[in-house]
Short mmCIF file of C-alpha atoms in Angstrom, two decimals:
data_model
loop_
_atom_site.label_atom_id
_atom_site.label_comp_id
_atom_site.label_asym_id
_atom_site.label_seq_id
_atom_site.Cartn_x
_atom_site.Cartn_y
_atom_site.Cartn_z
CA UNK A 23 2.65 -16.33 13.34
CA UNK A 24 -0.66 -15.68 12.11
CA UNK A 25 -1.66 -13.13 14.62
CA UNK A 26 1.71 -11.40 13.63
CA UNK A 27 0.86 -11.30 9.67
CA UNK A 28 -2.43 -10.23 10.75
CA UNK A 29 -0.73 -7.04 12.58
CA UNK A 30 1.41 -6.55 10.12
CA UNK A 31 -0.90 -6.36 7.40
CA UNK A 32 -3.62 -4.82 9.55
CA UNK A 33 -1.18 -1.92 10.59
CA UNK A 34 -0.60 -1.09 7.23
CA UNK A 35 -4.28 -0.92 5.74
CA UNK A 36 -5.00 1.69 9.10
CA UNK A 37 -1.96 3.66 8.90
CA UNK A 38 -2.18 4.47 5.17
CA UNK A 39 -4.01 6.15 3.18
CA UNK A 40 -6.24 3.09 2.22
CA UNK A 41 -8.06 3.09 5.17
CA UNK A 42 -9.59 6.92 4.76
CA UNK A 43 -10.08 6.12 0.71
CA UNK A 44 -12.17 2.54 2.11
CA UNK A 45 -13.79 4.91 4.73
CA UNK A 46 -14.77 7.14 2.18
CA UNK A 47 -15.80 4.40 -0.43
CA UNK A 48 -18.20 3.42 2.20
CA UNK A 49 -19.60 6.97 3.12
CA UNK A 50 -20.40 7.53 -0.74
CA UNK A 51 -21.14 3.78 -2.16
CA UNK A 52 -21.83 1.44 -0.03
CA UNK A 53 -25.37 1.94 1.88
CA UNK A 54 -25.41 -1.09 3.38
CA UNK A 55 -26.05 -2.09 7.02
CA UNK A 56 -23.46 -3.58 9.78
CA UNK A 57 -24.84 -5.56 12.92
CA UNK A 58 -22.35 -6.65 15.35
CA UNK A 59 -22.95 -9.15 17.82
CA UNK A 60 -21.78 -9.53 21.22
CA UNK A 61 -22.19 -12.23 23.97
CA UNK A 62 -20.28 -11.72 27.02
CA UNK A 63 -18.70 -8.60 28.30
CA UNK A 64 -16.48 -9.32 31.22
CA UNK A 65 -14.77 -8.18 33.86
CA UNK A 66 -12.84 -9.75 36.72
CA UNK A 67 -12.53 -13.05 37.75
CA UNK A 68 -15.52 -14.18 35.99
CA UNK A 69 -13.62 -13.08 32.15
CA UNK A 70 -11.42 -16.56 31.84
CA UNK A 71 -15.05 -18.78 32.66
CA UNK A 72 -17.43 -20.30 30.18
CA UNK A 73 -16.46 -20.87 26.43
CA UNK A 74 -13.69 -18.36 25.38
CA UNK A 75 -15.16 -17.14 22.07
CA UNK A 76 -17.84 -15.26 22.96
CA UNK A 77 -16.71 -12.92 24.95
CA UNK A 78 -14.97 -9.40 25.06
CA UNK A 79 -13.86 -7.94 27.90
CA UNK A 80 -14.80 -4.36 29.51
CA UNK A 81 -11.75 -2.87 28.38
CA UNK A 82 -11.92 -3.82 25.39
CA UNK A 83 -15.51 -3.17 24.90
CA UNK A 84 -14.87 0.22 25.56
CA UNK A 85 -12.48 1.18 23.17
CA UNK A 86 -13.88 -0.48 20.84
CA UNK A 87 -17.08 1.32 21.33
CA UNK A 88 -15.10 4.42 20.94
CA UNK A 89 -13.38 3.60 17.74
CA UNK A 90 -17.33 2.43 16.10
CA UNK A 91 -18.35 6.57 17.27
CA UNK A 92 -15.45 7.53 15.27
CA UNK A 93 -16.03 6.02 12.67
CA UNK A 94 -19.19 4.75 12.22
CA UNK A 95 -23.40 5.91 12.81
CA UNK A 96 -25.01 3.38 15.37
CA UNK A 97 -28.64 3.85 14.93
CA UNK A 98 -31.67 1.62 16.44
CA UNK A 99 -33.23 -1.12 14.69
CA UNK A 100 -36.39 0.88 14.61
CA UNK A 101 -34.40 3.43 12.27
CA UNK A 102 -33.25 0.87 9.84
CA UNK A 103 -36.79 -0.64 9.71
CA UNK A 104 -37.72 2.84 9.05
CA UNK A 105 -35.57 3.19 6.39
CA UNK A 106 -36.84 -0.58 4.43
CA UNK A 107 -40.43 0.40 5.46
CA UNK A 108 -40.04 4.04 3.44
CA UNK A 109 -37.30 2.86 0.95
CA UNK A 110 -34.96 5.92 2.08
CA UNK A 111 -31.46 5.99 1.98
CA UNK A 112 -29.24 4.33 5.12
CA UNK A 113 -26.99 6.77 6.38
CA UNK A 114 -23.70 6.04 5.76
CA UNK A 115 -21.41 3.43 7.36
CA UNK A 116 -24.54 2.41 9.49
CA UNK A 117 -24.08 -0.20 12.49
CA UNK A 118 -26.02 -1.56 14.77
CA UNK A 119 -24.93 -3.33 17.72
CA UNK A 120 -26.68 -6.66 19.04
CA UNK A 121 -26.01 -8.37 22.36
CA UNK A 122 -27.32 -12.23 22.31
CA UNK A 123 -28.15 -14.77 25.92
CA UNK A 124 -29.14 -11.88 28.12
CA UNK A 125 -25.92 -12.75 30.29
CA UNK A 126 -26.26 -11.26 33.46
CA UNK A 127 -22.56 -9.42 33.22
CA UNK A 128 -23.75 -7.00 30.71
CA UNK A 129 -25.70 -4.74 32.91
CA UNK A 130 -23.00 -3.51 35.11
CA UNK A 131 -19.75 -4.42 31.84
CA UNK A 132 -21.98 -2.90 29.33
CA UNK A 133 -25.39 -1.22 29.67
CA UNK A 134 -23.40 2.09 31.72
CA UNK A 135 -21.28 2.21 28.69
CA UNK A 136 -23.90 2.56 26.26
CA UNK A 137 -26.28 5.01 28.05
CA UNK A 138 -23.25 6.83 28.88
CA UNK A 139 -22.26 7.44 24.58
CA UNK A 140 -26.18 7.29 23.88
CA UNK A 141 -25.98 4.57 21.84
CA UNK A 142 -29.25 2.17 20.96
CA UNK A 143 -28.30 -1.75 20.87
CA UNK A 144 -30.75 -4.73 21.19
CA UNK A 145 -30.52 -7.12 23.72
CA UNK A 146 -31.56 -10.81 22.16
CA UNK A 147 -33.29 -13.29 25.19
CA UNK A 148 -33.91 -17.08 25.54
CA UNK A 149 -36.78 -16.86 28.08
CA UNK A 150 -36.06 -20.06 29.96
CA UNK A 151 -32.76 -19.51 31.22
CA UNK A 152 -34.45 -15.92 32.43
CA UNK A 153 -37.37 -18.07 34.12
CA UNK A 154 -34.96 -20.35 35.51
CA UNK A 155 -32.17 -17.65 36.92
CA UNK A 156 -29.33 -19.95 35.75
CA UNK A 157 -26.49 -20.17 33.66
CA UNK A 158 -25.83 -21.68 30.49
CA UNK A 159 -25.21 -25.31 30.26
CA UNK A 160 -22.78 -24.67 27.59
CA UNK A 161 -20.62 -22.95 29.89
CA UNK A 162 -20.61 -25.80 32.52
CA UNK A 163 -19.59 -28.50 30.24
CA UNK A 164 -17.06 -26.53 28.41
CA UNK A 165 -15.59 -25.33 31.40
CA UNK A 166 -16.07 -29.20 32.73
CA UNK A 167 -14.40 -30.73 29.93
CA UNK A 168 -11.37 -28.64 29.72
CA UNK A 169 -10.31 -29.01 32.98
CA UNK A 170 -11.41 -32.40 33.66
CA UNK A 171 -8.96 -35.69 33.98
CA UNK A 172 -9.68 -39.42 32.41
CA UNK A 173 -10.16 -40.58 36.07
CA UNK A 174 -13.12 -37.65 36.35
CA UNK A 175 -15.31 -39.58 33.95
CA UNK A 176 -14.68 -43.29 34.85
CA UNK A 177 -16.94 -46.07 33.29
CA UNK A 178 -19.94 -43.33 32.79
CA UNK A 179 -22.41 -45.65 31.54
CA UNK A 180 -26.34 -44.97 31.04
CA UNK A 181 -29.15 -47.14 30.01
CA UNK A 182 -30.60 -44.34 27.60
CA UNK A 183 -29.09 -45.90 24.56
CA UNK A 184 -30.27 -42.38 22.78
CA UNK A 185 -27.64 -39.95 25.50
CA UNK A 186 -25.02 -42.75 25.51
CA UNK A 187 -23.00 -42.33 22.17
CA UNK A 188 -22.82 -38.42 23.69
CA UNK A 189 -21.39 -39.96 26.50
CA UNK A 190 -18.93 -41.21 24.93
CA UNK A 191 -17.86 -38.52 23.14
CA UNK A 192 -17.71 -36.68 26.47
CA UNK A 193 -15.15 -39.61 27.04
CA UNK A 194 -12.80 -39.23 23.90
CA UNK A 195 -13.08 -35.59 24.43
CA UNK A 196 -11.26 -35.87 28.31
CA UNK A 197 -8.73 -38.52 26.54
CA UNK A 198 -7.16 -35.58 24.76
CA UNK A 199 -4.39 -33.43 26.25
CA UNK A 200 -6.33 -30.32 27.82
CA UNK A 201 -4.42 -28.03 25.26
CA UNK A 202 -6.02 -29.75 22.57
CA UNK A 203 -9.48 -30.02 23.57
CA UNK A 204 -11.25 -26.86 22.38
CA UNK A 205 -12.38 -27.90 18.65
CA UNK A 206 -13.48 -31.30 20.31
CA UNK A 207 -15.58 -29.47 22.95
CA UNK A 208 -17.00 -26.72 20.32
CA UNK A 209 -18.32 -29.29 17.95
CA UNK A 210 -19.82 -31.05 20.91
CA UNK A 211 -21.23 -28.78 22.27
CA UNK A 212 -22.74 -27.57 18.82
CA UNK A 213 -24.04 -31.01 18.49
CA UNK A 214 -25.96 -30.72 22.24
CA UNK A 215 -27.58 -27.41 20.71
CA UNK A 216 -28.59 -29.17 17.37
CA UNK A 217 -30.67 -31.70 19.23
CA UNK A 218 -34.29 -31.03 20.35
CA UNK A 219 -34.96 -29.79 23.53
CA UNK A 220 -36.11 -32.89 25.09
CA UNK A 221 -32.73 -35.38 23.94
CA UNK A 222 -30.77 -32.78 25.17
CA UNK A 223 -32.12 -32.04 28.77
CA UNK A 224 -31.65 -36.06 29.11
CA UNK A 225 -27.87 -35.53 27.99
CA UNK A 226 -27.89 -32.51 30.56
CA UNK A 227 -28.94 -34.18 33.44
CA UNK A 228 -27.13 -37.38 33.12
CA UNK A 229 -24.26 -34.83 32.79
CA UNK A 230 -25.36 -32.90 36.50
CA UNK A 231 -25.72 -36.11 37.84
CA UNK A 232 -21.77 -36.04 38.37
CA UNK A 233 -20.92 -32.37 37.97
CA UNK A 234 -22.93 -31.73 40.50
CA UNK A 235 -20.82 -33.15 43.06
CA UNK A 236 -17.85 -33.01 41.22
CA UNK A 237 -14.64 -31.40 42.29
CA UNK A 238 -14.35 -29.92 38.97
CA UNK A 239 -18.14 -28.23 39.70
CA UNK A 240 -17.39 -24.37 38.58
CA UNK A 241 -19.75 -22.06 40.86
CA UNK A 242 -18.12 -18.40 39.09
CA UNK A 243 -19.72 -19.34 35.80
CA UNK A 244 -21.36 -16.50 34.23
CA UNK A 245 -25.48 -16.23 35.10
CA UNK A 246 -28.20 -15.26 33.23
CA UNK A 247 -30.39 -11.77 34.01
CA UNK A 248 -33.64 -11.80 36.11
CA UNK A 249 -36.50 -10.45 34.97
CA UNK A 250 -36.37 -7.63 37.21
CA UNK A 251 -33.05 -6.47 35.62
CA UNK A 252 -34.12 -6.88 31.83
CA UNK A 253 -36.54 -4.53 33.02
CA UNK A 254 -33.61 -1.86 33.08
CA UNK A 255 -32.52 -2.93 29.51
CA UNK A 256 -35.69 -2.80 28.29
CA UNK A 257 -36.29 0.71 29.97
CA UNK A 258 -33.48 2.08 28.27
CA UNK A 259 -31.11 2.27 24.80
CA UNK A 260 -31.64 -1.43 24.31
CA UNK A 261 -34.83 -2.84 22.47
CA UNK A 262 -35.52 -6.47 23.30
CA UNK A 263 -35.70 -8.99 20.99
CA UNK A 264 -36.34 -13.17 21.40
CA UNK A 265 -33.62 -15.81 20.98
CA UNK A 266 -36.09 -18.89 21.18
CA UNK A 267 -37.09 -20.11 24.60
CA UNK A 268 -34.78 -22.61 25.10
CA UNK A 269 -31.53 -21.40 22.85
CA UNK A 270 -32.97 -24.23 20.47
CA UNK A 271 -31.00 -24.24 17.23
CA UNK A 272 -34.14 -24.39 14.66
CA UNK A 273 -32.78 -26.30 11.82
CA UNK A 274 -33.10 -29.15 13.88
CA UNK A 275 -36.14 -29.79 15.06
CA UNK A 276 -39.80 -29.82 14.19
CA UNK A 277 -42.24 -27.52 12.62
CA UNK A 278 -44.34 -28.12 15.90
CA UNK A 279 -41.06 -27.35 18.05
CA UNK A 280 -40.48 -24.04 15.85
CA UNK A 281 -43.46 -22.74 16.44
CA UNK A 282 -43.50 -23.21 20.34
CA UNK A 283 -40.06 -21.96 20.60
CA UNK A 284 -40.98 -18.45 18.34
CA UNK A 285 -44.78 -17.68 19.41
CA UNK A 286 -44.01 -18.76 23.72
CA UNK A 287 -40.72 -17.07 23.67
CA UNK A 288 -42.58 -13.93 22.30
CA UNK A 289 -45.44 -14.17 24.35
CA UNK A 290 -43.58 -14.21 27.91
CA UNK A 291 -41.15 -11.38 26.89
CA UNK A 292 -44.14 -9.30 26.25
CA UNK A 293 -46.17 -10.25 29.36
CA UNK A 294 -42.77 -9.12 31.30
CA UNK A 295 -42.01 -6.05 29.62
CA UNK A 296 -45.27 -4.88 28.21
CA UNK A 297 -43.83 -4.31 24.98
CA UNK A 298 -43.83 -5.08 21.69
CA UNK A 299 -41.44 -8.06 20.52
CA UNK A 300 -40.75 -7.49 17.01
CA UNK A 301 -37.17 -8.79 16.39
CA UNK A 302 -35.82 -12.45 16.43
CA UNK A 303 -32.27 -14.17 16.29
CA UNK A 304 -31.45 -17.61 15.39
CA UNK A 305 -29.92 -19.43 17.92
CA UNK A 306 -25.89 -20.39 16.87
CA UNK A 307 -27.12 -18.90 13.49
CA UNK A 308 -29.16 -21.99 12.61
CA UNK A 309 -31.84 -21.35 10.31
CA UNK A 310 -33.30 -22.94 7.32
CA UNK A 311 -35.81 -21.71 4.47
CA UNK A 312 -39.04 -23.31 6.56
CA UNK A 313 -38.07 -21.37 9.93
CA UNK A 314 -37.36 -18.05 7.78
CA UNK A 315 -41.16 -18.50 6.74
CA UNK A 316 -42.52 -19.25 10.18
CA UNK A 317 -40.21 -16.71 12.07
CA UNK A 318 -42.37 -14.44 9.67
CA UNK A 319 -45.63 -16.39 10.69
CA UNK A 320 -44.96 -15.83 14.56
CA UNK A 321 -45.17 -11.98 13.84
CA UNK A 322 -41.66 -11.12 14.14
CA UNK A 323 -40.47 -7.90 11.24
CA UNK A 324 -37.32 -9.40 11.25
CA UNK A 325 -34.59 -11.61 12.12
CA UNK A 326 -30.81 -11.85 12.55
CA UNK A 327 -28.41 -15.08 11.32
CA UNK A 328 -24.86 -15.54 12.17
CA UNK A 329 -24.11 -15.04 8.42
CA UNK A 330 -20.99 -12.82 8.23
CA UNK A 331 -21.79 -9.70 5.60
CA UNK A 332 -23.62 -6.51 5.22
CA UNK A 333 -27.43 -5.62 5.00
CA UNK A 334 -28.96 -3.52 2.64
CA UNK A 335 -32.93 -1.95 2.25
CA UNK A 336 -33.20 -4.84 -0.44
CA UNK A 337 -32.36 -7.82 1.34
CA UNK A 338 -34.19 -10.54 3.03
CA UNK A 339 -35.43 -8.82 6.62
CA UNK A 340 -35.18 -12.50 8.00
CA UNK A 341 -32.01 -13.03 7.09
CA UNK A 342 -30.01 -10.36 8.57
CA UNK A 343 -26.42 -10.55 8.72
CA UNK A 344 -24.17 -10.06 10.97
CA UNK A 345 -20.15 -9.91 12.65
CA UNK A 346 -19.36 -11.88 15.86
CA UNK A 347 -17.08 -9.59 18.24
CA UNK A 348 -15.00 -10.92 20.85
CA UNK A 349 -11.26 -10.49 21.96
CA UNK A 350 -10.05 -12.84 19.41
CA UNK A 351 -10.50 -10.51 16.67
CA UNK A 352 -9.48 -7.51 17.85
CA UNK A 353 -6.45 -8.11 19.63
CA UNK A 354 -2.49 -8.06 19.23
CA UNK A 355 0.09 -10.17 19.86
CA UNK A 356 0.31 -8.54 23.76
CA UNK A 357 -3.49 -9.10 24.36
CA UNK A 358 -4.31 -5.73 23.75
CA UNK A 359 -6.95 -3.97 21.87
CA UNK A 360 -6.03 -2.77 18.29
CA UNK A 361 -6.77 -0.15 16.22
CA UNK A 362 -5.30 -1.29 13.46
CA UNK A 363 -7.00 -5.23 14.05
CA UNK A 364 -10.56 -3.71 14.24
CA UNK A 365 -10.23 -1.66 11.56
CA UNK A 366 -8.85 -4.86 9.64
CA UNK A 367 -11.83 -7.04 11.11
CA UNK A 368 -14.96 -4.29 10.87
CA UNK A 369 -14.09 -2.98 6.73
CA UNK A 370 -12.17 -5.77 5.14
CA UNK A 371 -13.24 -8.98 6.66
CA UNK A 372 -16.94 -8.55 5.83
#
């Protein structure tokens, strides 16, 4: 029903003449800055794995990439740092487009579709999961806990009294009917990314200790990029920026932990691409007024939240806002890509 109201509503804001007078609004008084962030862009078999709301799929990628030329200016982060650093004017209804995990599907689902329309994105990169070849551990256990039965998690007990009340959450999770599990797993999973590093990877590999030879063991989940093939990124539209070493929500964890995670994370993406890092996003978002200040401290000129809003030359360069794209927002009621929905989505709900 919502969906439907959505359309509804949608349909009329982009077939009237309110959509070219908020277009035009825009073009005349509103210099402010969009970023749009993407995860996942997928294709194939590999679209329904790993946690649903992060990802958009080729299709729709494209025409949605079509409908931002139309009616929007992408231009590079460079440009817009150009613009704070000489206090000129933002062209109008300015975007730029950010791509966050360095998952491995974006160089064939979305790289050729931005060289091909010539248009500059950055590409944000925890360095471990790079280093390691892998994929995300988020994906495994979400794709673990939806599908798995009470009987797949039978009297999992550990004597780590710190990773056993997160056991047990993994427990209550299963309990619930698989249809009902996703808000369970999300806030579970946030939790996993809130701890520090070290709690976590004791969760984790309590957690492989029976995935691993589970039945319910997923081997199509979504990898991570090599360094060979951010090479290619880094080579072309997309500037590269760090997303903490270890996807380590900073909020969480210590000053000491900040500072590894920002200056290490830096340092090898610059030893493996001989470039300058400049540009930083907060993993899920997290940030608080202590990691703004030493995000500044590492060297970075800016950095990117998972605050939903515009940017203008005024505001706080490490606190950049920004809108989280995937299928769910810009879809109809048949699963297909909207016009109407992204129009909605990209100059109303912002």
């Amino acid at each position: 029903m919502k969906l439907k109201i959505k359309l509804f509503l949608s349909s009329i804001f982009f077939y009237s003449q309110l959509f070219r007078s908020v277009r035009l609004w825009h073009n005349f008084n509103d210099k402010k800055l969009t970023v749009l962030t993407f995860h996942r862009v997928t294709n194939g078999k590999l679209a329904s794995q790993g946690l649903p709301t992060i990802s958009i799929t080729m299709k729709n990628f494209e025409l949605l990439i079509q409908f931002i030329k139309k009616h929007f200016q992408v231009i590079s982060l460079h440009e817009f740092l150009t613009c704070v650093q000489e206090e000129s004017k933002l062209p109008p209804n300015c975007l730029i487009l950010s791509f966050d995990d360095a998952y491995k599907e974006l160089l064939p689902n979305a790289l050729p579709v931005l060289k091909k329309n010539q248009l500059p994105a950055i590409l944000f990169v925890p360095t471990a999961a790079v280093d390691e070849e892998s994929t995300f551990w988020w994906d495994a256990v979400y794709s673990f806990l939806k599908n798995a039965q009470p009987s797949d998690f039978d009297q999992k007990v550990s004597n780590d009294r710190v990773i056993q009340p997160y056991l047990e959450r993994f427990e209550k999770v299963i309990a619930q009917l698989p249809e009902e599990r996703d808000r369970s797993i999300f806030d579970l999973i946030e939790s996993l990314q809130s701890l520090n590093a070290e709690i976590r990877e004791r969760v984790l590999d309590y957690f492989q200790t029976f995935y691993q030879d589970s039945s319910l063991r997923n081997d199509t989940l979504p990898g991570v990029l090599k360094w060979s093939e951010l090479k290619k990124f880094s080579d072309s539209v997309f500037e590269i920026g760090s997303h903490t070493v270890n996807h380590q929500f900073l909020s969480s964890v210590s000053v000491k932990d900040v500072k590894n995670e920002l200056e290490h994370s830096k340092d090898v993406l610059e030893d493996h691409l001989s470039r300058e890092i400049s540009c930083f996003s907060y993993p899920g978002g997290k940030y608080n007024e202590k990691t703004v200040q030493l995000v500044g401290e590492a060297g970075y000129a800016c950095a990117f939240t998972s605050d939903v809003g515009l940017n203008s030359l005024s505001g706080n360069l490490y606190k950049l806002k920004r809108i989280n794209i995937s299928d769910d927002n810009l879809i109809n009621s048949k699963g297909l890509f909207s016009k109407a929905i992204a129009a909605w989505f990209l100059f109303l709900k912002k």
